[in-house]
Short mmCIF file of C-alpha atoms and ligand atoms in Angstrom, two decimals:
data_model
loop_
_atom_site.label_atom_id
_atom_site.label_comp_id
_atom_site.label_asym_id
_atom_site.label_seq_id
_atom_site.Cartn_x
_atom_site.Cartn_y
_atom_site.Cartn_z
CA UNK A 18 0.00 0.00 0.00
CA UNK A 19 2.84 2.37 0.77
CA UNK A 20 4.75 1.86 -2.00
CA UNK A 21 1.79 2.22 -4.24
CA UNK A 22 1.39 5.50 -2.75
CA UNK A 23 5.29 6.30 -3.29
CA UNK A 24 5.04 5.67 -6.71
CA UNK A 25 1.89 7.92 -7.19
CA UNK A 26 3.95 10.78 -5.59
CA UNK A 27 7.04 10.16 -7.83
CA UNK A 28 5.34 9.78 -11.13
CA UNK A 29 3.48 12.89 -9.95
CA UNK A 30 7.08 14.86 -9.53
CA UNK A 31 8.24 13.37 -12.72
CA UNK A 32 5.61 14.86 -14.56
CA UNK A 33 5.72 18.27 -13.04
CA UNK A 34 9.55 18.18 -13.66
CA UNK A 35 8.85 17.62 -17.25
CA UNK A 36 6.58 20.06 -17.95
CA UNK A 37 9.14 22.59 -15.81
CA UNK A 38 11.82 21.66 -17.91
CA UNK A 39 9.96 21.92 -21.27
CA UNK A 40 8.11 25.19 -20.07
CA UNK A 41 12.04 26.60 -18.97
CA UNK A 42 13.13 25.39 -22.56
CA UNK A 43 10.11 26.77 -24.27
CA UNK A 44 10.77 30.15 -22.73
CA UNK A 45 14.14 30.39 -23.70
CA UNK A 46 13.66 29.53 -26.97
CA UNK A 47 11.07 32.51 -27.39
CA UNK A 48 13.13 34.93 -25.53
CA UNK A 49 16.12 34.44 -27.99
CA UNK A 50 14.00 34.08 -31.09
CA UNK A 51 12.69 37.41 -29.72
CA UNK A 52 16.28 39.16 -28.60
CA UNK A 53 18.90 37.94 -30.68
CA UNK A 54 21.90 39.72 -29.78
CA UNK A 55 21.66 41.32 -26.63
CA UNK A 56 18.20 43.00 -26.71
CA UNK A 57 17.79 43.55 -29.92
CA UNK A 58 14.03 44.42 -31.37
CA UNK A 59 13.30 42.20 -34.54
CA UNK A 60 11.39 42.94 -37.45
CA UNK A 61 10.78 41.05 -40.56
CA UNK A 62 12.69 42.70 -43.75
CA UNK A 63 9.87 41.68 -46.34
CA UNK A 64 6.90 43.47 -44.34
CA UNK A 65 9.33 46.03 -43.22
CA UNK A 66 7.13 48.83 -45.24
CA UNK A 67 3.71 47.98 -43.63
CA UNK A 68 5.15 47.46 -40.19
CA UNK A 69 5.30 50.15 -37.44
CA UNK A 70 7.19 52.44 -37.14
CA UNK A 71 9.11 52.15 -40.11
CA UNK A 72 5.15 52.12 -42.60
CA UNK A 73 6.56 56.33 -41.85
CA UNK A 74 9.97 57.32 -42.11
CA UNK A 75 11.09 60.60 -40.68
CA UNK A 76 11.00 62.30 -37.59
CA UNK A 77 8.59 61.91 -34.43
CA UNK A 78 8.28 64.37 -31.85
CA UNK A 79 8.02 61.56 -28.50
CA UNK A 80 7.78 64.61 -26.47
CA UNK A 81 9.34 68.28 -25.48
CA UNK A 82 13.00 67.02 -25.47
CA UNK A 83 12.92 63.74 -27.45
CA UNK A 84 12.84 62.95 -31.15
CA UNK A 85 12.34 59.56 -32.51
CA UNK A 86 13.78 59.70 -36.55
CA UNK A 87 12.89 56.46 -38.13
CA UNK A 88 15.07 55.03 -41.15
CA UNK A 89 14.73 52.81 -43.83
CA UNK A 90 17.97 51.84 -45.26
CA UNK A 91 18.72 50.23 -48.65
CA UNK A 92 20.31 49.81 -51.82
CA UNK A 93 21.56 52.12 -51.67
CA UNK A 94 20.14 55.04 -49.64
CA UNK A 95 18.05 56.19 -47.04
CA UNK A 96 14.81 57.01 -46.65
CA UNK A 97 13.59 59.42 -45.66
CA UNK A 98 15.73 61.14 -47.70
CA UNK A 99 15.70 64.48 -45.74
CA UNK A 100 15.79 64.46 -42.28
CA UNK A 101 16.41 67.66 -39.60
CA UNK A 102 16.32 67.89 -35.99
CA UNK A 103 16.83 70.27 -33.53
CA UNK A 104 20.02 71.21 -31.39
CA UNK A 105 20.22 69.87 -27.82
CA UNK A 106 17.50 67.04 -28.00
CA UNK A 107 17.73 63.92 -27.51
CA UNK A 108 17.67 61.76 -30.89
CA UNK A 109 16.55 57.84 -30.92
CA UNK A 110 17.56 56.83 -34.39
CA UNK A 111 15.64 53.19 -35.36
CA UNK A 112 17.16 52.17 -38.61
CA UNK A 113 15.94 49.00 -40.23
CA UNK A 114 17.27 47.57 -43.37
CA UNK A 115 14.73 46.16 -46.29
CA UNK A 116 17.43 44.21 -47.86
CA UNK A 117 21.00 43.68 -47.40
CA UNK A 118 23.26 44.59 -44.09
CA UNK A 119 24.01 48.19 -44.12
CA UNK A 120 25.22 50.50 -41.46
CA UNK A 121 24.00 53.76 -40.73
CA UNK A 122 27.27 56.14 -39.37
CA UNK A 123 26.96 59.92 -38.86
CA UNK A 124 30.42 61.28 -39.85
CA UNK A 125 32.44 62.47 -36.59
CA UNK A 126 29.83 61.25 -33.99
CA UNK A 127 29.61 58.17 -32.27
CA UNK A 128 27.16 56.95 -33.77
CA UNK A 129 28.42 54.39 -35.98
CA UNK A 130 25.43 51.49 -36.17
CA UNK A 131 25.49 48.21 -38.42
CA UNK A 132 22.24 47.64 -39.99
CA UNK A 133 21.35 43.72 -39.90
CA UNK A 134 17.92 43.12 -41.89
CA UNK A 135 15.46 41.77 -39.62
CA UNK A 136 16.68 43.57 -36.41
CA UNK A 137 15.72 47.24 -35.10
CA UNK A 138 18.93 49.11 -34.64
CA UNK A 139 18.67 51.65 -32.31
CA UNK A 140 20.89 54.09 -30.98
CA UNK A 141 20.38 57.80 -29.23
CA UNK A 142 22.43 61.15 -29.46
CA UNK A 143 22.50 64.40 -29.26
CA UNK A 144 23.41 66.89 -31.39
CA UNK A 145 25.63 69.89 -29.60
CA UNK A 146 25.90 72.26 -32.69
CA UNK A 147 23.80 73.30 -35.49
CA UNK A 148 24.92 72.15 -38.83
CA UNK A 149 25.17 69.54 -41.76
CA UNK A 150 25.90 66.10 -40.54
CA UNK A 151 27.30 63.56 -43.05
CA UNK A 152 25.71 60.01 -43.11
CA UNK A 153 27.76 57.07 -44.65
CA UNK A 154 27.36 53.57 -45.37
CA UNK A 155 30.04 51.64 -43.68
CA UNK A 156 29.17 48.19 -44.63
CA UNK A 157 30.02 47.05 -48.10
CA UNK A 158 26.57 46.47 -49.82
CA UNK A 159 27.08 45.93 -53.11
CA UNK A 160 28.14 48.06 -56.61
CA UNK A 161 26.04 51.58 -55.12
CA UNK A 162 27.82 51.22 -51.74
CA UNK A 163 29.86 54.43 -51.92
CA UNK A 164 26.92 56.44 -53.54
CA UNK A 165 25.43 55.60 -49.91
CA UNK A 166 24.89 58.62 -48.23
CA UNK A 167 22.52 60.68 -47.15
CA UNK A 168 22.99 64.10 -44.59
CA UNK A 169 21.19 65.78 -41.45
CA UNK A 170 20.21 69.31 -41.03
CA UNK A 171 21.06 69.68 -37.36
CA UNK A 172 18.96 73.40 -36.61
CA UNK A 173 19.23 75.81 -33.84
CU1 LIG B 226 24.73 50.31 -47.80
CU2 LIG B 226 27.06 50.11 -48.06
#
C-alpha cells in the first residue's frame, strides 16, 4: 500500500519536472527568437514597409526634449531622404534595413550602427551644434555602396 502511494507521488514529480523543464526550454527559446543579440528588437525585412514604425519614415516628436527619426535603409540610400532635428534634444535613431546589411554612421559622432535586416537598430544622441551632418554607409553592400549617403540638417 505504501509503496503504491510512493510511486503515485514520484510519477506525480516526474511529470511536473517535465513540464518545468519543457516550459524553462520553451521560454528560452522565445526569448532568444525574440532578442537575438543582446536585446535587440526584430522585425521582418519583407513586411518592413507595412510594419510600425518604419510604414513612416522621418521624424517623431516623442515629447518636449525627445525625437524619434525612423530610417529605412537600402540599396543604396536612405529614406527618408531628408531628415532635420533640432540642437540639444535627444535623438533615438531606429534604422531597419529592407534588404541587405548596411550600417547607418553619422560622420564624426559616435554613432556608428550596423544595420542587420530583420533587427531594429537603435541608438540615441544628441546633437551639440547646429549644422550639416554627413551620413555614410560603412558596410560594403554591393556596386552603389559608396553612392550611400545621405545628410542631417542639425537646426538651432
Ligand atoms: Cu549600404 Cu554600403
Amino acid at each position: 500500500m505504501h509503496i503504491h502511494k510512493y510511486e503515485k507521488i514520484w510519477l506525480g514529480f516526474g511529470i511536473f519536472s517535465l513540464v518545468l523543464f519543457l516550459s524553462i526550454i520553451g521560454v528560452t527559446a522565445f526569448a532568444f527568437n525574440h532578442h537575438p543579440a543582446g536585446g535587440m528588437e526584430t522585425i521582418d525585412p519583407e513586411k518592413l514597409e507595412q510594419t510600425a514604425p518604419f510604414d513612416h519614415p522621418g521624424v517623431h516628436q516623442i515629447d518636449q526634449d525627445t525625437y524619434e527619426v525612423v530610417i529605412v535603409a537600402k540599396t543604396f540610400g536612405y529614406d527618408p531622404p531628408e531628415i532635420k532635428v533640432p540642437t540639444g534634444k535627444k535623438i533615438i535613431f531606429k534604422v531597419a534595413s529592407a534588404d541587405v546589411s548596411h550600417s547607418f554612421s553619422i560622420v564624426n559622432t559616435n554613432v556608428n550602427m550596423m544595420v542587420i535586416p530583420g533587427q531594429i537598430n537603435t541608438k540615441e544622441y544628441t546633437f551639440d551644434k547646429p549644422g550639416q551632418y554627413l551620413v555614410i554607409c560603412n558596410e560594403y553592400c554591393g556596386t552603389g555602396h559608396h553612392f550611400m549617403k545621405t545628410s542631417i540638417e542639425v537646426i538651432e
